[in-house]
Structure formats: structure tokens, C-alpha cells
XYZ file of C-alpha atoms in Angstrom:
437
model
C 0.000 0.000 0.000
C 1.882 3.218 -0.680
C 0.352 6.655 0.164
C 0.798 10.025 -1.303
C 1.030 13.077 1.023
C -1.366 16.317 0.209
C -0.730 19.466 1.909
C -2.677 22.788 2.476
C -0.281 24.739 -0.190
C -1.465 22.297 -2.682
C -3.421 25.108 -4.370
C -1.118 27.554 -4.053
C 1.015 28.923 -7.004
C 5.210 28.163 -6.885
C 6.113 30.925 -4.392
C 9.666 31.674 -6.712
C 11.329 32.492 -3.684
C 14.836 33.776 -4.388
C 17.344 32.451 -2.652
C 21.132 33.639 -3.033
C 22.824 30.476 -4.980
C 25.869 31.327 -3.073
C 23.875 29.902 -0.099
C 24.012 26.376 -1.499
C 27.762 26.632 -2.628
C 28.815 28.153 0.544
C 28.308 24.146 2.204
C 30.882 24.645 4.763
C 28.850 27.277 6.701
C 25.728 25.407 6.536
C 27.409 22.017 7.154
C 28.918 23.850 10.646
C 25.349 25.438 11.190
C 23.681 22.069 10.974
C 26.186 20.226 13.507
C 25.144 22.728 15.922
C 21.896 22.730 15.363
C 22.012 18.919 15.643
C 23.786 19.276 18.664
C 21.127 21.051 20.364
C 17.916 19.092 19.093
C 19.496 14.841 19.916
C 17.557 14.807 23.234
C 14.335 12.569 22.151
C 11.453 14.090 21.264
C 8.118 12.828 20.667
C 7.294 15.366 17.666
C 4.475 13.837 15.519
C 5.260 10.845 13.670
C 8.659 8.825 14.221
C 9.991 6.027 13.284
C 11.537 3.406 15.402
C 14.527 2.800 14.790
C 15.539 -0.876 13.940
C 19.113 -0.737 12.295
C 20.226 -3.999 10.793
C 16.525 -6.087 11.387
C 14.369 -6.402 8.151
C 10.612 -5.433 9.883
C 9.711 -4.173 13.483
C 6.293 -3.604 14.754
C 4.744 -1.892 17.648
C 2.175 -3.183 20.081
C 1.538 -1.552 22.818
C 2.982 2.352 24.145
C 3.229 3.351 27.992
C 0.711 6.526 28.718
C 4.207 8.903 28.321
C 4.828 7.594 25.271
C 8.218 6.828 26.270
C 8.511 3.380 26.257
C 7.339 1.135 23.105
C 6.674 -2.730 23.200
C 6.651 -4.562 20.019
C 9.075 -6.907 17.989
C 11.611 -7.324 14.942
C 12.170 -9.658 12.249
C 15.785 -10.525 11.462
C 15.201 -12.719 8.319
C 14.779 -16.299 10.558
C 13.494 -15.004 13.467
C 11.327 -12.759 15.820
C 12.275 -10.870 18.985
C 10.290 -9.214 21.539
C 11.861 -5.649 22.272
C 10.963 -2.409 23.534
C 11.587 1.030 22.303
C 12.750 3.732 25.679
C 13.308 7.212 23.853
C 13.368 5.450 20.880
C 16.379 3.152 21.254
C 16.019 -0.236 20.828
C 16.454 -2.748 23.684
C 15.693 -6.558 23.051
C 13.952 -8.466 25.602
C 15.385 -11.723 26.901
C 14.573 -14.338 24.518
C 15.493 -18.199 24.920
C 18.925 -18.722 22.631
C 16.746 -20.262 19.042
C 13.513 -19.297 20.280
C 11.289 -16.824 18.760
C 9.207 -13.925 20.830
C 7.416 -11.571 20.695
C 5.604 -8.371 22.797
C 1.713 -7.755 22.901
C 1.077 -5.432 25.107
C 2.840 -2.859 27.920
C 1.662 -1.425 31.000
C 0.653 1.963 31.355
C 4.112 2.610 33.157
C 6.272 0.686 31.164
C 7.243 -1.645 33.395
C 5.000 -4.960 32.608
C 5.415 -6.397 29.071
C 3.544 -9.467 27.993
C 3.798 -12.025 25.025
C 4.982 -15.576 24.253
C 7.991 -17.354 23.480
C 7.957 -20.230 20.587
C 10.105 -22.843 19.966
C 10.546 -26.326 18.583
C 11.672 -27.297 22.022
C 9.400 -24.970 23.991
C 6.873 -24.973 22.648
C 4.317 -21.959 22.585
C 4.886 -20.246 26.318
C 2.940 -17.292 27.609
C 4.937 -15.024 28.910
C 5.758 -11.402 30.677
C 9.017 -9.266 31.108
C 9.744 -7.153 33.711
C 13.255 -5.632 34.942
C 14.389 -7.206 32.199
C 13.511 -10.479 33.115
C 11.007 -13.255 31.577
C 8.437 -14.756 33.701
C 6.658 -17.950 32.131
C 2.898 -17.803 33.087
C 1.836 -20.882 31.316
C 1.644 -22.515 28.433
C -0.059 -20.220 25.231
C 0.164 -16.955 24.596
C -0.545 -13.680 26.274
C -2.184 -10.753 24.803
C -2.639 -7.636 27.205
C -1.755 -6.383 30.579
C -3.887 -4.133 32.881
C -2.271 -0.614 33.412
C -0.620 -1.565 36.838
C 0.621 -4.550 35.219
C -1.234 -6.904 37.970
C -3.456 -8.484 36.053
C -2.930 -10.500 32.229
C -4.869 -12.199 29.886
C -4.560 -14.529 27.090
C -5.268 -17.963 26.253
C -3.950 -21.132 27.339
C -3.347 -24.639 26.010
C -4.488 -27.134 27.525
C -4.996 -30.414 25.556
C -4.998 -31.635 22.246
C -4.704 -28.641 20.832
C -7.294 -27.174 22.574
C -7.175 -23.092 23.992
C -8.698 -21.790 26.686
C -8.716 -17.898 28.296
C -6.728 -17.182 31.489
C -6.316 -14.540 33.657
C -3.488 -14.186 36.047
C -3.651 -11.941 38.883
C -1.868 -12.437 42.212
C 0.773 -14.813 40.525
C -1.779 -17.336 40.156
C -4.053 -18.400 36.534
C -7.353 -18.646 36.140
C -8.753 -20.630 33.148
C -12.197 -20.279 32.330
C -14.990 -22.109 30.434
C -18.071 -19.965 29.038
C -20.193 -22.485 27.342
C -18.350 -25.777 28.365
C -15.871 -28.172 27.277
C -14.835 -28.371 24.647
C -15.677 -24.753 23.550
C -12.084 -22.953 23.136
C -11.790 -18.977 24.216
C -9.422 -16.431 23.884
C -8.946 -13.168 26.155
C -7.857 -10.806 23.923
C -7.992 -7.529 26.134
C -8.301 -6.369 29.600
C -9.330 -2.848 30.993
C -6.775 -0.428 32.461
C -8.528 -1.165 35.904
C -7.785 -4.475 35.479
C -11.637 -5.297 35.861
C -13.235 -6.393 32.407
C -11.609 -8.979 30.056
C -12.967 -9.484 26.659
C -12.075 -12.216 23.642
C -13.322 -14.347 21.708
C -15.284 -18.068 21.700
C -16.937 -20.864 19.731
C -20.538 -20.423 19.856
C -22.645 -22.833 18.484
C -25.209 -21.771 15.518
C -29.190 -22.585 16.883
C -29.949 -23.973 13.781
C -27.871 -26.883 11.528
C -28.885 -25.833 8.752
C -26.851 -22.540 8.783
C -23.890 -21.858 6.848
C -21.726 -22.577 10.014
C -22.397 -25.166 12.696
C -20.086 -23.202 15.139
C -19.088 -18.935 14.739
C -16.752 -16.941 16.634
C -18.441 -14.825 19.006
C -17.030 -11.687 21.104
C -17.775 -11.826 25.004
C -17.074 -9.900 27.773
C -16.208 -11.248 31.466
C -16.323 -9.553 34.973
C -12.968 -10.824 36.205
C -14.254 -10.537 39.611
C -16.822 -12.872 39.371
C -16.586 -14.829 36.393
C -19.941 -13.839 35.189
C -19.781 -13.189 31.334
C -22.289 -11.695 28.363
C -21.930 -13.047 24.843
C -21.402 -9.983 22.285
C -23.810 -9.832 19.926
C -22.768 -9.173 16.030
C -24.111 -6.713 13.409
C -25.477 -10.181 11.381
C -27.360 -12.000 13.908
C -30.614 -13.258 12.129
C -29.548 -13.077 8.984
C -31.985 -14.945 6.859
C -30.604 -18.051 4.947
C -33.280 -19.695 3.856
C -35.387 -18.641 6.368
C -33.381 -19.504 8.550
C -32.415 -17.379 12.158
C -28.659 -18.000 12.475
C -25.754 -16.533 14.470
C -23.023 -14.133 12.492
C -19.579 -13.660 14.001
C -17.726 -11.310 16.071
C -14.570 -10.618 17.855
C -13.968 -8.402 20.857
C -10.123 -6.793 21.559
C -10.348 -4.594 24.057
C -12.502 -2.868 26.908
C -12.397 0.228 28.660
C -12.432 1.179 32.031
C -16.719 1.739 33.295
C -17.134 4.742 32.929
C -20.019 4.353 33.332
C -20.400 1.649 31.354
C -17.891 -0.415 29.158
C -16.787 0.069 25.884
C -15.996 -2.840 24.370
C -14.232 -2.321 20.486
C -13.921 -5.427 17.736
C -15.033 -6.327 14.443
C -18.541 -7.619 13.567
C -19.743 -9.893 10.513
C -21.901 -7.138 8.709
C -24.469 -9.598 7.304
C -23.666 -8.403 3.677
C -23.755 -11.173 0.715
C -19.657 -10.748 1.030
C -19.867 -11.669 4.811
C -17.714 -8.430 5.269
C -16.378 -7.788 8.323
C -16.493 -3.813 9.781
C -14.938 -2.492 13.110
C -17.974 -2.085 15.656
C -18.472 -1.292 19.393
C -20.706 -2.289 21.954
C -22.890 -1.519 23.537
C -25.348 -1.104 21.987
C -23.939 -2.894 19.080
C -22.446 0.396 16.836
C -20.784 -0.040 13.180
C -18.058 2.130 13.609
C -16.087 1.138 10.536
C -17.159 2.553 7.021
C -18.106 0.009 4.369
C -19.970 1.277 0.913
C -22.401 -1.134 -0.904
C -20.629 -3.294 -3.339
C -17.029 -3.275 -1.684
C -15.624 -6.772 -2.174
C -12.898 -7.661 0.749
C -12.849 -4.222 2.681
C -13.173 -4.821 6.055
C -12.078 -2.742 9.288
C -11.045 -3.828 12.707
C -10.775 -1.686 16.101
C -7.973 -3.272 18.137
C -7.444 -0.923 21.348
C -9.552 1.958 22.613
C -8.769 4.106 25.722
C -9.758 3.688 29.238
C -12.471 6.546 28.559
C -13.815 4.728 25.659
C -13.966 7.648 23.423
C -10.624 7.104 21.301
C -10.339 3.232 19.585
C -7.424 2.859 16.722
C -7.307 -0.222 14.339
C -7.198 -1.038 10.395
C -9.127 -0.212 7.484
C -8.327 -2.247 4.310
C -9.611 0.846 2.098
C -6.771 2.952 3.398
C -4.865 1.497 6.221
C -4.210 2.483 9.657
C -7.301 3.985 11.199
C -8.681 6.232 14.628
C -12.348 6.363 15.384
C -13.148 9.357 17.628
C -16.323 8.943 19.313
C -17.655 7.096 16.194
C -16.115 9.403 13.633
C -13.947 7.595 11.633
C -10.030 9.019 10.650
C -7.825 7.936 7.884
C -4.217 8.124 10.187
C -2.773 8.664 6.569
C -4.427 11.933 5.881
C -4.458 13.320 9.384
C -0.728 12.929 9.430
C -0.291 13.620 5.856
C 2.193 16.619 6.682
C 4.129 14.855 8.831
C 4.894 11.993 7.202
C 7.773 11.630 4.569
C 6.821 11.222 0.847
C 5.997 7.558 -0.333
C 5.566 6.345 3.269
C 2.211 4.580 4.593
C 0.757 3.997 7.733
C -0.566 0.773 7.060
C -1.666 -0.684 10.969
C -2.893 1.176 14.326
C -2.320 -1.304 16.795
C -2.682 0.246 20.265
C -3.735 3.681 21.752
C -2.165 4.640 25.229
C -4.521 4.114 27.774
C -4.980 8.740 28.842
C -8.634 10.321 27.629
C -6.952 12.081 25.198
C -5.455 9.037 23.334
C -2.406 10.884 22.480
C -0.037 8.166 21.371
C -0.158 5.529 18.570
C 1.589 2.600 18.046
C 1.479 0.477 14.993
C 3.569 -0.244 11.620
C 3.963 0.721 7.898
C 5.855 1.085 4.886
C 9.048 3.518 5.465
C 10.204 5.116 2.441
C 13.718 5.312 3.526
C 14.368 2.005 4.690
C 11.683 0.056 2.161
C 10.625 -2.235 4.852
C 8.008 -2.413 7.696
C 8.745 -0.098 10.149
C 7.233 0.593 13.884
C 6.347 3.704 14.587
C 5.094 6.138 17.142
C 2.733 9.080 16.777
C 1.988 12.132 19.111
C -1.350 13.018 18.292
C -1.576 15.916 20.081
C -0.886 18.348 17.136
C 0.207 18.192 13.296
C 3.185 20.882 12.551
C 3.440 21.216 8.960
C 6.933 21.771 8.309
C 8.876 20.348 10.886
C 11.397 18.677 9.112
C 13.046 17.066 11.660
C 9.794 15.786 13.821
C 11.384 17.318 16.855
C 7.875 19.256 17.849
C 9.220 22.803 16.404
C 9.812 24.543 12.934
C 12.459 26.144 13.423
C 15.827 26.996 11.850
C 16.706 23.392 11.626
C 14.549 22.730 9.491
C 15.338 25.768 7.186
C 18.651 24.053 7.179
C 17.530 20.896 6.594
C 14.982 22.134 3.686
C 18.231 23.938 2.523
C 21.119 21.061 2.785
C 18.624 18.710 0.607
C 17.798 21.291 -2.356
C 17.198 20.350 -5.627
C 16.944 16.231 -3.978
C 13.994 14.404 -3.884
C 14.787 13.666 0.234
C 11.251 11.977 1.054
C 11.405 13.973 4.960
C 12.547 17.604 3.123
C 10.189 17.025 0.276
C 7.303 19.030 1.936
C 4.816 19.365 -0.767
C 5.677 15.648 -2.505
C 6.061 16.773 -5.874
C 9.330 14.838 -6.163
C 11.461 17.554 -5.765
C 12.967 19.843 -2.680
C 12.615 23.313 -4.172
C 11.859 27.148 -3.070
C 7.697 25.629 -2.246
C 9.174 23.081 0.616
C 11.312 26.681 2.225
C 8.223 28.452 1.850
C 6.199 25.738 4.043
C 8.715 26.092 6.688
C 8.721 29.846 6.585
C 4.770 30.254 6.477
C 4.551 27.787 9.899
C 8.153 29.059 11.336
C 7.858 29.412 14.916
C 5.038 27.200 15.396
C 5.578 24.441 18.568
């Protein structure tokens, strides 16, 4: 999927700024003016849109982001194998991984400090899993898929026999598995709520009727950890006709948030259509959240994490890519971040939201144009600076200089306006916004 970039000087005529041409000769002085300023701008900054930085690994991709945004769980791909890692001020730091084994990191605490996942191997097998201090902790065997924000309490699913998976929670070093319709039904628990309270995921319900298209169909639920007690979550197809029949249509369930005061719980729902498309939802009530126009063949939309508010959900859209619904608005991450993000680069997958009201960071992975592989990356969503070169939060003279060391290049970060060329328009973008933080 590749992306263009559009920008608000789009309509505007070539600005023919003049610009002394023994500025561009005269190297030296910029080359010295461009250490310092790169001197002075290295601390980390969150800026808008970065990239993670995963020299010498062929894909990374992140899963889960503390509520500072510092601290970034996720995992690379070297060419035989993956490894869990985090991301602290955007250095890379791999997890401990069993020598051969494979890992890899679902989900971080709201501190930073709790990271869960699984570790695979031929002699291992599949092993739930959490880091902390960096240390790993084996919780059981399976897989583990989100973490409350204090880190006390985790969720995932467990193998248990032949094959077959059931949904734990561990709290209080002990875990729970848990049956919602009886042996030998399998269930996942995809997602927890920051409070630690709600778990949601996914099991095999059985269709009413025989005669429907499926015997058995995935169903969302939701569970009060507390007590056990669980709802089933009801999808956007449920009595569809087939034949006259009443049967059950599918849906899946990723994550809760906090009551507040009353769950929201975000997934994907069968839509009932002839394609049996699939559209990000929310409950409840049962809400289609994700956009889907009559005649679409294999579009479908997913909401994988929302905050502990329930107002802010991010996820996947196969018409455009990564994806942020606010209230039930729904965002193209491509086109809200358009001026941040370097030419030919895509945001193709919003994984996780932190946990704040205000959603303000976003984890996921896409197409970098520089490195022409999957890439992690981070966004600050709390503004959009058009012309801020160097995604350190400010235009400012660095990125004159910056605009000004890559003239007449086609540098995908300098190239402002994505015509394929770093001319006079890209300076004028950083003039007309100069100053703004």
C-alpha cells in the first residue's frame, strides 16, 4: 500500500522564492550550522510521527505504548526469526529471549514496566509469557495478549490439551482458566481494561440452527474478572436470513475500557452483507463504527485498542490502512498525518492507543520510504506541525537548514509538498509555519 502526502499549499502557485545560490555553494557554513543545530535538538522528542529505529533487522512492529509515550513494546524480524523488544526514547532494547527461540511483545503497561507475550520454539513450545526488569516470567503454556495498566493483572489464552485453547487470567501470581459455554468450547482473552476489571475475547458459539452456513461462529464476550460472570457480544449479522433460517453471524472483541459508566468494548462484527464483510464495531449497543460502501468486495475494518475513557479506539481499514475512530467518527491516520509523514511512506496498521482520555499516542507499523521495509512507529497526536522537518515538535531553523542542505533532492522527509522535488515551495512551508511548537 503506498500513500501520497497532500498538503494545504497544494493550491497555491510556486512561491519563486529567491534564494542567493551562493547559499548552497557556501556548504561549509551550513554544514557547521547544521552540527550545531544537531547538537542542540538529539535529546528525544516525541514530535508527531517517528519512526523506530531498527538498524540492521528487516521489519519491526509496535504493540503496545506506555501513557508517556516513552517506552514502546513490540518486535523485529531478522530474516529467521522474531524478537520481543521495547523502544525507551526510541532506542532499541531486546527483551530476553530463549537462545533459538522466537518472541514476541503484545502489550505494555501503562508505566512501562509490565510487558507481555509468548515465546515459541521447537523445544518450547508456545509459552505465555511477561518481562519485567528485564527479566522473563513464564505464566503458562499459550500466549498472552494484554496487561492491565498496573501490570497486575494479564490475559490470554492457554493450552491445555490436544490442541485445545482456553482464556486465562493471572492476577496475584496465580491463573485462572475459564470455560463460558463448556468443554470443549475454546476462548481467547484478547484484552483487559486499564482497571484491570473487564476482560474481553473471543469463543466458539454454536449456531441454533444446523442448517446454517456454520455449525459453530466466533463470538465476542465480555467477562467480569471478579466474578466470572460473562455476556456473549452480539454481532451486526445475527438473524440473517438463509433460507429462512435465524442463524448466528460472528464477532470478535479486543479490548474494553475502564466503566465509565459503562464499558466500551471495540472489535469487528460480521456485517451480514452477501460478502460476509467484516467492519470495526463497538458495543454496547452494538455500533458499526467502521465505514463500508455497498458493493465493496474484501474491505473490512477492525478496532484493536480503545482508551480507558472509551472515546478514542485505533485499528485497520483495508480501504486505506491504519485507522482512529473518535467517538464514532472515523479518521484515515494517513491523511491526518499527511504533513508529517515523509513522501511515499504509509501507515498501514494502528495497533494500540495509550490508555490517557486524550489518546495521544499511537503505536502500529507501515511502509518507510527510507528504509523500504516495515517499520514501527510512534505518533503524538496531540498536534500536526506542517513543516517540521526534523519531527522534533518545532519549525524552526533546523529545518530551514535541513529544507536547505537537501535542495534540488527528492529527500522523502525535506520534500514538503511531494512533488518529487525539494525546491523554493518546501522553504516556503517552513517559513509560512516558522515558529510554530
Amino acid at each position: 500500500m503506498m500513500f501520497g502526502r497532500t498538503t494545504g499549499l497544494k493550491t497555491h502557485p510556486r512561491a519563486g522564492l529567491l534564494v542567493p545560490s551562493a547559499t548552497f555553494r557556501d556548504r561549509s557554513l551550513l554544514g557547521a550550522l547544521l552540527f550545531l543545530c544537531t547538537i542542540l535538538t538529539t535529546a528525544y522528542s516525541f514530535g508527531q510521527l517517528k519512526w523506530l529505529e531498527s538498524p540492521g533487522y528487516l521489519a519491526s512492529y509496535a504493540t503496545g505504548v506506555s501513557d508517556n509515550g516513552q517506552i514502546v513494546a513490540g518486535f523485529i524480524w531478522d530474516g529467521q526469526r522474531y524478537t520481543a523488544c521495547i523502544w525507551q526514547n526510541g532506542v532499541i532494547h531486546l527483551l530476553p529471549t530463549p537462545e533459538g527461540a522466537n518472541s514476541k511483545a503484545y502489550s505494555i503497561s501503562s508505566d512501562g514496566q509490565v510487558i507481555v507475550g509468548e515465546v515459541s520454539s521447537m523445544n518450547l513450545g508456545q509459552l505465555a509469557v511477561y518481562w519485567q526488569n528485564d527479566q522473563m516470567y513464564i505464566l503458562c503454556p499459550g500466549i498472552a495478549y494484554d496487561v492491565s495498566a498496573n501490570g497486575e493483572t494479564i490475559v490470554g489464552e492457554a493450552h491445555v490439551y490436544l490442541g485445545q485453547t482456553k482464556g486465562f487470567i493471572w492476577r496475584g501470581g496465580s491463573c485462572y482458566l475459564f470455560d463460558l459455554a463448556g468443554d470443549p468450547v475454546a476462548t481467547q482473552a484478547l484484552g483487559i481494561s486499564p482497571d484491570g476489571r473487564w476482560a474481553v475475547g473471543v469463543y466458539v458459539a454454536p449456531n441454533v440452527d444446523m442448517r446454517c452456513r456454520f455449525t459453530g461462529v466466533n463470538r465476542g464476550f465480555l467477562m467480569d474478572t471478579y466474578t466470572f460472570a460473562w455476556v456473549d457480544i452480539p454481532s451486526l449479522a445475527d438473524g440473517r436470513t438463509e433460507d429462512e433460517i435465524w442463524c448466528l453471524g460472528h464477532s470478535f472483541a479486543f479490548a474494553v475500557s475502564n466503566a465509565m459508566p459503562s464499558v466500551t468494548i471495540v472489535g469487528t462484527s460480521e456485517l451480514g452483507d452477501w460478502q460476509r464483510s467484516s467492519v470495526a464495531a463497538q458495543w454496547f449497543p452494538s455500533t458499526q463504527i467502521g465505514s463500508h460502501y455497498s458493493g465493496e468486495v474484501d474491505i473490512n475494518s477492525y478496532a484493536f485498542d480503545v482508551t480507558r475513557n472509551g472515546f478514542i479506539k485505533v485499528g485497520l481499514h483495508d480501504r486505506f490502512g491504519a485507522a482512529r475512530w473518535v467517538g464514532i467518527q472515523e479518521e484515515d491516520l494517513n491523511t491526518v498525518f499527511a504533513p508529517v509523514r515523509p513522501c511515499g511512506s504509509s501507515l498501514w496498521w494502528a495497533d494500540s492507543v495509550s490508555t490517557d482520555e486524550s489518546g495521544r499516542f499511537i503505536v502500529g507499523w507501515g511502509h518507510n520510504i527510507v528504509t523500504g521495509q516495515p517499520r514501527a512507529f510512534l505518533i503524538d497526536s496531540t498536534r500536526v506541525l506542517e513543516g517540521d522537518v526534523n519531527m522534533d515538535g518545532c519549525v524552526d531553523d533546523a529545518d530551514l537548514l535541513a529544507v536547505i542542505m537537501s535542495f534540488d533532492s527528492s529527500d522523502p522527509y525535506a520534500d514538503l509538498n511531494c512533488d518529487g522535488v525539494v525546491d523554493d515551495a518546501d522553504l516556503l512551508i517552513v517559513i509560512l509555519n516558522f515558529g510554530d511548537c
